[in-house]
């Protein structure tokens, strides 16, 4: 799913996100920014790949003209990131979101761990960066918890995770609530992965999912008809094309 689609599902599941809306024209982007109010926005290319920030696919706008200009440059172009091939992916939509100050950045994901036949939470105090890099260079900064499918989420394990991320008591509570909601969302959407990178804490000590990724398990699509409708073939075709080109 795209970030904007995942964020809508997050919002419905009670996982905190910032205000934002998707646009397919510079004028629409401007209108959305005006509607969101505030004085800073981010324009985010909607492509099925991460690493957009470093590739110029996430840009800060300081005024409405900026929002329009950045959007006009992004729309119709292709974004090449670390996770795409050299031809990149087409940008047909941008997400306009209120910009926020970031006090802390975390990595958080829930994945199906097939070897353990269950779900595993992966969290790190090093958010907003390549998690593979963190795993390689500073593995001690990553904490994992595999859910026992017969018991469900163990509150004590969540507080251990929060502890390892140096969260104070107040934030620990918010963190546990978010993890519980992610688990419910993942089960309801048959997701093989839900990833938030970064999950941030702002100046008011409130968590927000600044990025959102949901990967729906292909084998479950037969019972996820609403999610099938969210599939963006402009991104999927490219991936299939690439797969066939690569043999
Ligand atoms: P990607 O992972 O594809 O690079 P992200 O959504 O994670 O895209 O955005 C990249 C970076 O841009 C984030 O790590 C964060 O630092 C910054 N960013 C994203 N959204 C916002 C926002 N609404 N306000 C402030 N900074 C943001
Ligand atoms: Mg990200």
Coordinates of C-alpha atoms and ligand atoms in Angstrom, one line a residue:
X1 CA 0.0 0.0 0.0
X2 CA 1.0 3.6 -0.4
X3 CA 1.9 5.7 2.6
X4 CA -1.3 7.7 2.4
X5 CA -3.4 4.5 2.3
X6 CA -1.5 3.0 5.2
X7 CA -1.9 6.2 7.2
X8 CA -5.7 6.1 6.6
X9 CA -5.8 2.6 8.0
X10 CA -3.5 3.7 10.9
X11 CA -5.9 6.5 11.6
X12 CA -8.9 4.2 11.6
X13 CA -7.1 1.9 14.0
X14 CA -6.3 4.7 16.4
X15 CA -2.6 4.9 15.6
X16 CA -1.6 8.6 15.8
X17 CA -0.7 10.4 12.5
X18 CA -0.3 14.0 11.5
X19 CA -2.9 15.7 9.4
X20 CA -2.5 15.1 5.7
X21 CA -4.1 14.5 2.4
X22 CA -3.2 13.2 -1.0
X23 CA -3.0 15.4 -4.1
X24 CA -2.7 14.8 -7.9
X25 CA -2.1 18.4 -9.0
X26 CA -0.1 21.4 -7.7
X27 CA -3.2 23.4 -7.2
X28 CA -4.8 20.7 -5.2
X29 CA -1.6 20.4 -3.1
X30 CA -1.8 24.1 -2.4
X31 CA -5.5 23.9 -1.4
X32 CA -4.7 21.0 1.0
X33 CA -1.9 22.9 2.6
X34 CA -4.1 25.9 3.1
X35 CA -6.7 23.7 4.6
X36 CA -4.2 22.0 7.0
X37 CA -3.1 25.4 8.2
X38 CA 0.2 25.9 9.9
X39 CA 3.2 27.4 8.2
X40 CA 5.3 24.3 7.2
X41 CA 4.4 21.2 5.3
X42 CA 6.1 18.2 3.8
X43 CA 5.4 17.1 0.3
X44 CA 5.9 13.3 0.0
X45 CA 6.1 11.3 -3.2
X46 CA 3.7 8.3 -3.1
X47 CA 5.7 5.4 -4.5
X48 CA 6.0 1.8 -3.4
X49 CA 9.5 2.2 -2.1
X50 CA 11.2 3.5 1.0
X51 CA 14.3 5.7 1.1
X52 CA 12.4 8.6 -0.5
X53 CA 13.8 11.2 1.9
X54 CA 17.4 10.7 0.8
X55 CA 16.3 10.5 -2.9
X56 CA 14.5 13.9 -2.9
X57 CA 11.0 12.4 -2.5
X58 CA 10.2 14.1 0.8
X59 CA 10.6 17.8 0.8
X60 CA 9.9 20.6 3.3
X61 CA 7.8 23.5 2.1
X62 CA 7.9 26.9 4.0
X63 CA 5.0 28.6 2.1
X64 CA 2.1 27.7 -0.2
X65 CA 4.1 28.7 -3.3
X66 CA 6.7 26.1 -2.2
X67 CA 4.1 23.4 -1.8
X68 CA 2.9 24.1 -5.3
X69 CA 6.4 24.3 -6.9
X70 CA 7.7 21.1 -5.2
X71 CA 4.5 19.2 -6.2
X72 CA 4.8 20.3 -9.8
X73 CA 8.4 19.0 -9.9
X74 CA 7.5 15.7 -8.3
X75 CA 4.3 14.8 -10.2
X76 CA 5.0 13.1 -13.5
X77 CA 8.6 12.4 -12.6
X78 CA 10.1 9.1 -11.5
X79 CA 11.7 8.6 -8.1
X80 CA 14.8 6.4 -7.9
X81 CA 15.7 5.3 -4.3
X82 CA 17.8 2.7 -2.7
X83 CA 14.8 0.4 -2.9
X84 CA 14.0 0.8 -6.6
X85 CA 16.0 -0.1 -9.7
X86 CA 17.7 2.6 -11.9
X87 CA 14.4 3.4 -13.7
X88 CA 12.7 4.2 -10.4
X89 CA 8.9 4.4 -9.9
X90 CA 6.4 7.0 -11.3
X91 CA 5.1 9.7 -9.0
X92 CA 1.4 10.1 -9.7
X93 CA 0.4 11.3 -6.3
X94 CA 1.9 13.3 -3.5
X95 CA 0.9 13.4 0.2
X96 CA 0.8 16.8 1.8
X97 CA 1.3 16.6 5.5
X98 CA 1.8 19.1 8.3
X99 CA 5.4 19.4 9.3
X100 CA 6.4 18.7 12.8
X101 CA 9.4 19.1 15.1
X102 CA 11.0 15.8 16.1
X103 CA 12.3 15.2 19.6
X104 CA 12.9 11.5 19.4
X105 CA 12.8 9.1 16.4
X106 CA 12.2 5.4 16.7
X107 CA 12.0 2.4 14.4
X108 CA 9.0 0.1 14.9
X109 CA 7.7 -2.8 13.0
X110 CA 5.6 -5.9 13.3
X111 CA 6.4 -8.8 10.9
X112 CA 5.3 -12.3 10.5
X113 CA 8.3 -14.4 11.4
X114 CA 7.6 -17.6 9.5
X115 CA 10.3 -19.6 11.3
X116 CA 8.6 -18.9 14.6
X117 CA 5.2 -19.2 13.2
X118 CA 4.2 -15.9 14.9
X119 CA 4.5 -12.2 14.9
X120 CA 7.6 -10.4 16.0
X121 CA 7.9 -6.7 17.0
X122 CA 11.2 -5.1 16.1
X123 CA 12.0 -1.7 17.7
X124 CA 15.0 0.6 17.9
X125 CA 15.9 3.9 19.4
X126 CA 17.6 4.6 16.1
X127 CA 14.7 5.7 13.9
X128 CA 14.5 7.4 10.6
X129 CA 17.5 5.5 9.3
X130 CA 18.2 2.4 7.4
X131 CA 17.3 -0.4 9.9
X132 CA 19.5 -2.9 8.1
X133 CA 22.5 -0.6 8.8
X134 CA 21.5 -0.4 12.5
X135 CA 21.3 -4.2 12.6
X136 CA 24.7 -4.5 11.1
X137 CA 26.6 -1.7 13.0
X138 CA 24.8 -1.4 16.4
X139 CA 22.7 -4.6 16.8
X140 CA 22.4 -3.8 20.6
X141 CA 20.2 -0.9 19.7
X142 CA 17.5 -3.3 18.3
X143 CA 15.0 -5.0 20.5
X144 CA 12.7 -7.8 19.5
X145 CA 9.7 -9.6 21.0
X146 CA 8.0 -12.6 19.4
X147 CA 4.3 -12.9 20.4
X148 CA 3.2 -16.2 21.7
X149 CA 0.2 -16.8 19.4
X150 CA -1.7 -18.8 22.1
X151 CA -1.3 -16.0 24.7
X152 CA -1.4 -12.9 22.6
X153 CA 0.4 -9.7 23.6
X154 CA 2.2 -9.9 26.9
X155 CA 2.1 -6.4 28.6
X156 CA 5.3 -7.2 30.5
X157 CA 7.2 -7.8 27.3
X158 CA 6.0 -4.5 25.9
X159 CA 7.2 -2.6 28.9
X160 CA 10.6 -4.4 28.6
X161 CA 10.8 -3.2 25.0
X162 CA 9.8 0.4 26.0
X163 CA 12.5 0.2 28.7
X164 CA 15.2 -0.7 26.3
X165 CA 14.2 2.3 24.2
X166 CA 14.7 4.5 27.3
X167 CA 11.1 5.8 27.3
X168 CA 9.9 7.4 30.5
X169 CA 6.7 6.1 32.2
X170 CA 4.3 8.5 30.5
X171 CA 5.7 7.6 27.0
X172 CA 5.8 3.9 27.9
X173 CA 2.1 3.9 28.3
X174 CA 1.5 5.6 24.9
X175 CA 4.0 3.2 23.3
X176 CA 2.2 0.1 24.6
X177 CA -1.1 1.4 23.4
X178 CA 0.4 1.9 19.9
X179 CA 1.9 -1.6 19.8
X180 CA -1.4 -3.1 20.8
X181 CA -3.2 -1.2 18.0
X182 CA -0.6 -2.2 15.5
X183 CA -1.2 -5.8 16.4
X184 CA -4.9 -5.5 15.9
X185 CA -4.4 -3.7 12.6
X186 CA -2.0 -6.3 11.3
X187 CA -4.4 -9.1 12.1
X188 CA -7.4 -7.3 10.6
X189 CA -5.5 -6.5 7.3
X190 CA -3.6 -9.8 7.1
X191 CA -0.4 -7.8 6.9
X192 CA 2.9 -9.6 6.7
X193 CA 4.5 -6.4 7.8
X194 CA 3.5 -3.1 9.4
X195 CA 6.4 -0.7 9.6
X196 CA 6.7 2.8 11.1
X197 CA 10.1 4.4 10.4
X198 CA 10.2 6.9 12.0
X199 CA 7.8 6.7 14.9
X200 CA 8.4 10.1 16.5
X201 CA 7.9 11.9 19.8
X202 CA 7.2 15.6 19.2
X203 CA 7.8 18.7 21.5
X204 CA 4.6 17.9 23.4
X205 CA 5.8 14.4 24.2
X206 CA 3.3 12.8 21.9
X207 CA 3.9 9.9 19.5
X208 CA 3.2 10.2 15.8
X209 CA 3.7 7.7 12.9
X210 CA 5.6 9.9 10.5
X211 CA 5.9 7.2 7.9
X212 CA 3.6 4.2 7.4
X213 CA 4.1 0.9 5.5
X214 CA 1.7 -2.0 5.3
X215 CA 2.4 -5.0 3.3
X216 CA -0.6 -7.3 2.8
X217 CA 0.0 -11.0 2.6
X218 CA -0.8 -12.1 -1.0
X219 CA -2.3 -15.4 0.1
X220 CA -4.9 -13.5 2.1
X221 CA -6.1 -11.2 -0.6
X222 CA -9.1 -13.4 -1.3
X223 CA -10.6 -12.2 2.0
X224 CA -9.4 -8.6 1.9
X225 CA -11.4 -7.4 -1.0
X226 CA -11.3 -3.8 0.2
X227 CA -7.6 -3.8 0.3
X228 CA -7.3 -5.3 -3.2
X229 CA -9.0 -2.1 -4.4
X230 CA -6.2 0.0 -2.9
X231 CA -3.6 -1.7 -5.2
X232 CA -1.9 0.9 -7.4
X233 CA -1.2 -0.9 -10.7
X234 CA 1.2 1.9 -11.8
X235 CA 3.5 0.8 -9.1
X236 CA 2.8 -3.0 -9.3
X237 CA 3.3 -3.2 -13.1
X238 CA 6.7 -1.6 -12.8
X239 CA 7.7 -4.2 -10.2
X240 CA 6.5 -7.0 -12.4
X241 CA 8.1 -5.5 -15.5
X242 CA 11.4 -5.3 -13.5
X243 CA 11.1 -8.9 -12.3
X244 CA 10.6 -10.1 -15.9
X245 CA 13.5 -7.9 -17.2
X246 CA 15.7 -9.3 -14.5
X247 CA 14.6 -12.8 -15.4
Ligands
LIG1 P1 11.3 7.5 3.6 O1 11.4 6.5 4.6 O2 10.7 6.9 2.3 O3 12.5 8.2 3.4 P2 9.7 9.1 5.4 O4 8.3 9.3 5.5 O5 10.3 8.3 6.5 O6 10.2 8.6 4.0 O7 10.4 10.6 5.5 C1 11.8 10.7 5.5 C2 12.2 11.7 6.6 O8 11.5 12.9 6.5 C3 11.7 11.2 8.0 O9 12.7 10.3 8.6 C4 11.6 12.5 8.8 O10 12.8 12.9 9.3 C5 11.2 13.5 7.7 N1 9.7 13.7 7.7 C6 8.8 13.0 7.1 N2 7.5 13.4 7.4 C7 7.7 14.6 8.1 C8 6.8 15.5 8.7 N3 5.5 15.5 8.6 N4 7.4 16.5 9.5 C9 8.7 16.6 9.6 N5 9.6 15.7 9.1 C10 9.1 14.7 8.4
LIG2 MG1 10.6 6.2 6.4

